[in-house]
PDB file of C-alpha atoms in Angstrom:
ATOM      1  CA  MET A  15     -24.615 116.260 -14.387  1.00 49.00           C
ATOM      2  CA  LEU A  16     -26.229 117.296 -16.436  1.00 52.00           C
ATOM      3  CA  VAL A  17     -29.832 115.177 -17.057  1.00 52.00           C
ATOM      4  CA  GLY A  18     -32.390 115.709 -19.771  1.00 42.00           C
ATOM      5  CA  GLU A  19     -29.928 114.945 -22.699  1.00 41.00           C
ATOM      6  CA  ALA A  20     -30.426 110.955 -25.048  1.00 36.00           C
ATOM      7  CA  GLY A  21     -29.789 108.969 -22.747  1.00 35.00           C
ATOM      8  CA  GLY A  22     -29.949 110.306 -19.566  1.00 37.00           C
ATOM      9  CA  GLY A  23     -31.650 109.773 -15.820  1.00 36.00           C
ATOM     10  CA  ALA A  24     -28.768 109.904 -13.594  1.00 38.00           C
ATOM     11  CA  ASP A  25     -29.651 110.290 -10.238  1.00 38.00           C
ATOM     12  CA  PRO A  26     -29.089 114.182  -9.743  1.00 38.00           C
ATOM     13  CA  ALA A  27     -28.859 113.767  -5.351  1.00 37.00           C
ATOM     14  CA  GLN A  28     -25.595 111.530  -6.205  1.00 34.00           C
ATOM     15  CA  GLY A  29     -23.208 114.420  -7.939  1.00 35.00           C
ATOM     16  CA  GLY A  30     -22.090 114.376 -11.478  1.00 30.00           C
ATOM     17  CA  ALA A  31     -20.244 114.638 -15.049  1.00 26.00           C
ATOM     18  CA  ALA A  32     -20.008 117.208 -16.985  1.00 26.00           C
ATOM     19  CA  PRO A  33     -22.000 116.542 -20.232  1.00 28.00           C
ATOM     20  CA  ALA A  34     -21.639 114.622 -22.693  1.00 26.00           C
ATOM     21  CA  GLN A  35     -19.775 115.297 -25.872  1.00 27.00           C
ATOM     22  CA  GLY A  36     -21.827 115.813 -28.465  1.00 30.00           C
ATOM     23  CA  SER A  37     -25.561 116.986 -26.481  1.00 33.00           C
ATOM     24  CA  ALA A  38     -26.701 120.136 -26.686  1.00 37.00           C
ATOM     25  CA  ALA A  39     -25.148 121.231 -23.944  1.00 40.00           C
ATOM     26  CA  ALA A  40     -21.557 120.710 -24.301  1.00 37.00           C
ATOM     27  CA  GLN A  41     -22.413 122.467 -27.666  1.00 37.00           C
ATOM     28  CA  ASP A  42     -23.814 125.623 -26.353  1.00 41.00           C
ATOM     29  CA  SER A  43     -20.665 125.585 -23.799  1.00 40.00           C
ATOM     30  CA  ALA A  44     -18.127 124.754 -26.907  1.00 36.00           C
ATOM     31  CA  VAL A  45     -19.593 127.750 -28.699  1.00 38.00           C
ATOM     32  CA  ALA A  46     -19.218 130.568 -25.210  1.00 39.00           C
ATOM     33  CA  ALA A  47     -15.686 128.787 -24.621  1.00 40.00           C
ATOM     34  CA  GLN A  48     -15.089 130.243 -27.856  1.00 38.00           C
ATOM     35  CA  GLY A  49     -16.364 133.458 -27.147  1.00 43.00           C
ATOM     36  CA  GLY A  50     -19.465 132.970 -29.684  1.00 46.00           C
ATOM     37  CA  ALA A  51     -22.030 135.146 -29.205  1.00 45.00           C
ATOM     38  CA  THR A  52     -24.976 131.689 -28.563  1.00 75.00           C
ATOM     39  CA  ALA A  53     -24.146 130.993 -24.657  1.00 89.00           C
ATOM     40  CA  PRO A  54     -27.134 128.877 -22.946  1.00 95.00           C
ATOM     41  CA  SER A  55     -30.089 129.664 -21.197  1.00 96.00           C
ATOM     42  CA  PHE A  56     -31.395 128.707 -17.734  1.00 97.00           C
ATOM     43  CA  LEU A  57     -34.114 128.607 -15.654  1.00 97.00           C
ATOM     44  CA  CYS A  58     -34.438 129.520 -11.453  1.00 96.00           C
ATOM     45  CA  ASP A  59     -36.912 127.334 -10.005  1.00 94.00           C
ATOM     46  CA  ALA A  60     -38.021 128.691  -6.443  1.00 90.00           C
ATOM     47  CA  MET A  61     -34.476 128.654  -4.371  1.00 91.00           C
ATOM     48  CA  LEU A  62     -32.585 129.581  -6.742  1.00 95.00           C
ATOM     49  CA  GLY A  63     -33.188 133.472  -7.472  1.00 94.00           C
ATOM     50  CA  GLY A  64     -29.020 134.550  -5.522  1.00 94.00           C
ATOM     51  CA  LEU A  65     -27.991 132.010  -8.224  1.00 95.00           C
ATOM     52  CA  SER A  66     -29.963 133.561 -11.688  1.00 95.00           C
ATOM     53  CA  ARG A  67     -28.192 137.019 -10.295  1.00 93.00           C
ATOM     54  CA  TRP A  68     -24.834 135.987  -9.823  1.00 93.00           C
ATOM     55  CA  LEU A  69     -25.091 133.491 -13.631  1.00 95.00           C
ATOM     56  CA  ARG A  70     -26.383 136.995 -14.957  1.00 94.00           C
ATOM     57  CA  GLY A  71     -23.972 138.877 -13.287  1.00 91.00           C
ATOM     58  CA  ALA A  72     -21.050 135.732 -15.501  1.00 92.00           C
ATOM     59  CA  GLY A  73     -22.788 136.513 -18.216  1.00 93.00           C
ATOM     60  CA  TYR A  74     -25.172 134.133 -19.034  1.00 96.00           C
ATOM     61  CA  ASP A  75     -29.374 134.768 -19.462  1.00 96.00           C
ATOM     62  CA  ALA A  76     -31.283 133.374 -16.360  1.00 97.00           C
ATOM     63  CA  MET A  77     -35.017 134.010 -15.484  1.00 95.00           C
ATOM     64  CA  PHE A  78     -36.213 133.529 -11.934  1.00 92.00           C
ATOM     65  CA  GLU A  79     -39.609 133.742 -10.600  1.00 85.00           C
ATOM     66  CA  HIS A  80     -40.745 133.626  -7.181  1.00 86.00           C
ATOM     67  CA  GLY A  81     -43.140 130.712  -6.286  1.00 86.00           C
ATOM     68  CA  ILE A  82     -43.366 128.926  -9.189  1.00 89.00           C
ATOM     69  CA  ASP A  83     -44.621 125.550  -8.546  1.00 89.00           C
ATOM     70  CA  ASP A  84     -42.794 122.995 -10.539  1.00 91.00           C
ATOM     71  CA  GLY A  85     -45.008 122.024 -12.946  1.00 93.00           C
ATOM     72  CA  ASP A  86     -45.565 125.330 -14.300  1.00 94.00           C
ATOM     73  CA  LEU A  87     -41.175 125.205 -13.730  1.00 94.00           C
ATOM     74  CA  VAL A  88     -40.834 122.605 -16.153  1.00 95.00           C
ATOM     75  CA  ARG A  89     -43.814 123.477 -18.182  1.00 95.00           C
ATOM     76  CA  LEU A  90     -42.199 126.836 -18.382  1.00 96.00           C
ATOM     77  CA  ALA A  91     -38.278 125.222 -19.164  1.00 96.00           C
ATOM     78  CA  GLN A  92     -39.443 122.933 -22.321  1.00 95.00           C
ATOM     79  CA  GLN A  93     -41.406 126.105 -23.646  1.00 95.00           C
ATOM     80  CA  THR A  94     -38.598 128.260 -23.303  1.00 95.00           C
ATOM     81  CA  GLY A  95     -36.164 125.851 -24.609  1.00 95.00           C
ATOM     82  CA  ARG A  96     -33.679 127.166 -21.491  1.00 96.00           C
ATOM     83  CA  VAL A  97     -31.456 124.531 -19.224  1.00 97.00           C
ATOM     84  CA  LEU A  98     -33.859 124.073 -15.621  1.00 97.00           C
ATOM     85  CA  LEU A  99     -32.223 124.839 -13.048  1.00 97.00           C
ATOM     86  CA  SER A 100     -33.571 123.146  -9.545  1.00 95.00           C
ATOM     87  CA  SER A 101     -32.077 121.418  -6.108  1.00 94.00           C
ATOM     88  CA  ASP A 102     -35.556 120.127  -6.054  1.00 93.00           C
ATOM     89  CA  ALA A 103     -34.128 116.088  -6.724  1.00 92.00           C
ATOM     90  CA  GLY A 104     -38.386 115.046  -7.423  1.00 92.00           C
ATOM     91  CA  VAL A 105     -38.580 118.112  -9.759  1.00 93.00           C
ATOM     92  CA  PHE A 106     -36.461 115.289 -11.969  1.00 94.00           C
ATOM     93  CA  GLU A 107     -38.167 112.105 -12.110  1.00 93.00           C
ATOM     94  CA  ARG A 108     -41.157 114.814 -14.427  1.00 94.00           C
ATOM     95  CA  ARG A 109     -41.118 112.885 -17.146  1.00 93.00           C
ATOM     96  CA  SER A 110     -39.785 115.547 -19.634  1.00 93.00           C
ATOM     97  CA  LEU A 111     -36.816 115.672 -17.867  1.00 93.00           C
ATOM     98  CA  ARG A 112     -36.355 111.517 -18.128  1.00 92.00           C
ATOM     99  CA  THR A 113     -37.052 111.530 -21.859  1.00 91.00           C
ATOM    100  CA  ALA A 114     -35.250 114.530 -22.946  1.00 88.00           C
ATOM    101  CA  ALA A 115     -37.548 116.987 -23.383  1.00 93.00           C
ATOM    102  CA  VAL A 116     -36.172 119.404 -21.148  1.00 95.00           C
ATOM    103  CA  ARG A 117     -32.212 119.499 -19.659  1.00 95.00           C
ATOM    104  CA  GLY A 118     -31.742 120.095 -16.012  1.00 95.00           C
ATOM    105  CA  LEU A 119     -29.054 120.547 -13.624  1.00 96.00           C
ATOM    106  CA  TYR A 120     -29.185 119.263  -9.978  1.00 95.00           C
ATOM    107  CA  VAL A 121     -27.968 122.287  -8.278  1.00 95.00           C
ATOM    108  CA  PRO A 122     -26.762 120.826  -4.327  1.00 93.00           C
ATOM    109  CA  ARG A 123     -28.267 122.479  -1.599  1.00 92.00           C
ATOM    110  CA  GLY A 124     -26.527 124.021   1.316  1.00 91.00           C
ATOM    111  CA  LEU A 125     -24.393 125.752  -1.078  1.00 91.00           C
ATOM    112  CA  ARG A 126     -24.567 129.811  -1.201  1.00 91.00           C
ATOM    113  CA  PRO A 127     -25.477 131.550  -4.299  1.00 92.00           C
ATOM    114  CA  THR A 128     -21.772 132.307  -5.357  1.00 90.00           C
ATOM    115  CA  GLU A 129     -20.827 128.216  -4.907  1.00 90.00           C
ATOM    116  CA  GLN A 130     -23.991 127.210  -7.303  1.00 92.00           C
ATOM    117  CA  ALA A 131     -22.398 129.549  -8.785  1.00 93.00           C
ATOM    118  CA  GLY A 132     -19.790 128.073  -9.621  1.00 91.00           C
ATOM    119  CA  PHE A 133     -20.806 124.754  -9.767  1.00 91.00           C
ATOM    120  CA  VAL A 134     -23.436 125.478 -12.837  1.00 93.00           C
ATOM    121  CA  LEU A 135     -20.503 127.260 -14.441  1.00 92.00           C
ATOM    122  CA  ARG A 136     -17.869 124.064 -13.198  1.00 89.00           C
ATOM    123  CA  GLU A 137     -20.604 121.234 -14.543  1.00 90.00           C
ATOM    124  CA  LEU A 138     -21.262 122.581 -17.924  1.00 91.00           C
ATOM    125  CA  GLY A 139     -17.466 124.275 -18.579  1.00 88.00           C
ATOM    126  CA  LEU A 140     -18.799 127.244 -19.437  1.00 91.00           C
ATOM    127  CA  PRO A 141     -16.272 130.866 -18.570  1.00 89.00           C
ATOM    128  CA  VAL A 142     -16.931 133.673 -17.443  1.00 89.00           C
ATOM    129  CA  ARG A 143     -18.515 136.513 -19.839  1.00 90.00           C
ATOM    130  CA  ASP A 144     -19.184 139.859 -19.914  1.00 88.00           C
ATOM    131  CA  PRO A 145     -21.997 140.700 -17.581  1.00 90.00           C
ATOM    132  CA  ARG A 146     -25.608 141.125 -18.048  1.00 92.00           C
ATOM    133  CA  CYS A 147     -27.943 143.218 -16.089  1.00 92.00           C
ATOM    134  CA  MET A 148     -28.794 141.850 -12.944  1.00 87.00           C
ATOM    135  CA  ALA A 149     -32.028 142.792 -12.786  1.00 90.00           C
ATOM    136  CA  CYS A 150     -33.413 140.645 -15.547  1.00 92.00           C
ATOM    137  CA  GLY A 151     -30.596 139.351 -17.495  1.00 92.00           C
ATOM    138  CA  GLY A 152     -30.802 141.548 -21.042  1.00 93.00           C
ATOM    139  CA  ALA A 153     -27.991 141.768 -22.766  1.00 93.00           C
ATOM    140  CA  LEU A 154     -25.802 145.400 -21.630  1.00 93.00           C
ATOM    141  CA  THR A 155     -25.161 148.226 -24.659  1.00 93.00           C
ATOM    142  CA  SER A 156     -23.017 151.133 -24.301  1.00 93.00           C
ATOM    143  CA  ALA A 157     -24.766 154.359 -23.795  1.00 93.00           C
ATOM    144  CA  PRO A 158     -23.105 157.759 -24.359  1.00 93.00           C
ATOM    145  CA  LYS A 159     -23.099 159.514 -20.993  1.00 92.00           C
ATOM    146  CA  ASP A 160     -25.328 162.308 -22.809  1.00 91.00           C
ATOM    147  CA  SER A 161     -27.925 159.794 -22.972  1.00 92.00           C
ATOM    148  CA  VAL A 162     -28.866 159.037 -19.878  1.00 91.00           C
ATOM    149  CA  ARG A 163     -28.089 162.026 -17.965  1.00 89.00           C
ATOM    150  CA  ASP A 164     -31.809 162.265 -17.039  1.00 89.00           C
ATOM    151  CA  ALA A 165     -31.570 159.082 -16.226  1.00 89.00           C
ATOM    152  CA  VAL A 166     -29.291 158.690 -13.310  1.00 89.00           C
ATOM    153  CA  PRO A 167     -28.733 160.931 -10.356  1.00 89.00           C
ATOM    154  CA  ALA A 168     -26.738 164.675 -10.869  1.00 90.00           C
ATOM    155  CA  VAL A 169     -23.609 163.375  -8.292  1.00 90.00           C
ATOM    156  CA  VAL A 170     -23.603 159.819 -10.807  1.00 89.00           C
ATOM    157  CA  ALA A 171     -23.198 161.701 -14.571  1.00 89.00           C
ATOM    158  CA  ASP A 172     -20.026 163.449 -12.261  1.00 89.00           C
ATOM    159  CA  ARG A 173     -18.583 161.305 -11.242  1.00 89.00           C
ATOM    160  CA  HIS A 174     -18.258 158.490 -13.867  1.00 89.00           C
ATOM    161  CA  ASP A 175     -17.757 158.827 -17.424  1.00 89.00           C
ATOM    162  CA  GLU A 176     -19.373 155.002 -18.492  1.00 91.00           C
ATOM    163  CA  PHE A 177     -22.703 154.036 -18.812  1.00 92.00           C
ATOM    164  CA  TRP A 178     -24.952 150.627 -20.327  1.00 93.00           C
ATOM    165  CA  ARG A 179     -28.046 150.323 -20.323  1.00 94.00           C
ATOM    166  CA  CYS A 180     -30.039 146.740 -20.336  1.00 93.00           C
ATOM    167  CA  ASP A 181     -32.315 145.781 -23.860  1.00 94.00           C
ATOM    168  CA  ARG A 182     -34.663 144.394 -22.090  1.00 93.00           C
ATOM    169  CA  CYS A 183     -35.893 146.366 -18.791  1.00 92.00           C
ATOM    170  CA  GLY A 184     -34.212 149.290 -19.866  1.00 92.00           C
ATOM    171  CA  LYS A 185     -32.360 149.567 -16.745  1.00 91.00           C
ATOM    172  CA  VAL A 186     -29.136 152.370 -16.636  1.00 92.00           C
ATOM    173  CA  LEU A 187     -26.308 150.653 -15.617  1.00 89.00           C
ATOM    174  CA  TRP A 188     -22.478 152.247 -14.354  1.00 87.00           C
ATOM    175  CA  LYS A 189     -20.025 150.302 -11.809  1.00 84.00           C
ATOM    176  CA  GLY A 190     -21.303 151.497  -8.330  1.00 77.00           C
ATOM    177  CA  SER A 191     -18.728 150.974  -5.612  1.00 73.00           C
ATOM    178  CA  HIS A 192     -19.705 147.872  -5.016  1.00 75.00           C
ATOM    179  CA  TRP A 193     -17.501 146.354  -8.409  1.00 76.00           C
ATOM    180  CA  ASP A 194     -14.831 144.650  -7.133  1.00 76.00           C
ATOM    181  CA  GLY A 195     -16.849 142.898  -4.739  1.00 80.00           C
ATOM    182  CA  ILE A 196     -18.783 141.236  -7.650  1.00 79.00           C
ATOM    183  CA  VAL A 197     -15.689 140.867 -10.014  1.00 78.00           C
ATOM    184  CA  ALA A 198     -14.165 138.679  -6.491  1.00 81.00           C
ATOM    185  CA  GLY A 199     -17.696 136.733  -6.475  1.00 81.00           C
ATOM    186  CA  LEU A 200     -17.514 135.779 -10.255  1.00 78.00           C
ATOM    187  CA  ALA A 201     -14.043 135.231  -9.729  1.00 77.00           C
ATOM    188  CA  THR A 202     -14.311 133.146  -7.190  1.00 77.00           C
ATOM    189  CA  ALA A 203     -17.420 131.841  -8.545  1.00 73.00           C
ATOM    190  CA  ALA A 204     -15.522 130.418 -11.654  1.00 69.00           C
ATOM    191  CA  GLY A 205     -12.322 129.054  -9.997  1.00 68.00           C
ATOM    192  CA  ALA A 206      -9.871 131.255 -12.105  1.00 38.00           C
ATOM    193  CA  ALA A 207      -9.287 135.128 -12.135  1.00 29.00           C
ATOM    194  CA  ALA A 208     -12.287 136.016 -13.812  1.00 38.00           C
ATOM    195  CA  ALA A 209     -11.524 140.503 -12.321  1.00 33.00           C
ATOM    196  CA  GLU A 210     -10.717 141.606 -15.624  1.00 35.00           C
ATOM    197  CA  ALA A 211     -14.458 140.940 -16.891  1.00 37.00           C
ATOM    198  CA  PRO A 212     -15.369 144.932 -18.384  1.00 38.00           C
ATOM    199  CA  ALA A 213     -19.072 145.712 -18.412  1.00 42.00           C
ATOM    200  CA  PRO A 214     -21.206 146.397 -15.021  1.00 41.00           C
ATOM    201  CA  PRO A 215     -24.049 145.038 -13.180  1.00 42.00           C
ATOM    202  CA  PRO A 216     -26.249 146.911 -11.492  1.00 43.00           C
ATOM    203  CA  SER A 217     -25.667 149.844 -10.251  1.00 42.00           C
ATOM    204  CA  GLY A 218     -26.756 149.999  -6.661  1.00 37.00           C
ATOM    205  CA  ARG A 219     -27.726 146.343  -6.763  1.00 39.00           C
ATOM    206  CA  LYS A 220     -25.271 144.102  -5.456  1.00 36.00           C
ATOM    207  CA  PRO A 221     -25.986 139.933  -5.499  1.00 40.00           C
ATOM    208  CA  PRO A 222     -27.755 138.401  -2.286  1.00 40.00           C
ATOM    209  CA  PRO A 223     -24.015 136.753   0.138  1.00 39.00           C
TER     210      PRO A 223
END
């Protein structure tokens, strides 16, 4: 259930339906499903740090700031145009969400991060895309092996031929030993076989279980 759409205001604690046709979120979802460059970006509340990492792995730019209070969270969502994700029903009583100035999705409590990600993907009709940097959400660009030799351990350079660099934080990434587990987690989250996602997550940094 997406709130913050014109005519919205449903109770987030009741669960909900996908965004209405013609809404901004539905338009974003349609473009994403067609493989376009535009996709929704997200802002996760202080309880959803694990969700932010799994959404990045699923190909979406998701911001998370530990300890941010509700007022600052809502203001940041309004300033950046991100969809606010929260497990705090009280957040959705704020005027900016009730008047559609901010779009938001209530994420039910008691779900594991992979289940939270699955909920968000299903509610908004989003596919699993090429992963983004799971540390910051930046886009990943293929990097020639020779260009990253000084940035990775020698044993990694010896064992791997494919590398990527985050265009936001500059981290060099490769398909580490936990790659299969992450792909399986994303497939479970999406409720579909997503094992062919071609780009890597940050090496040595798996999402929280």
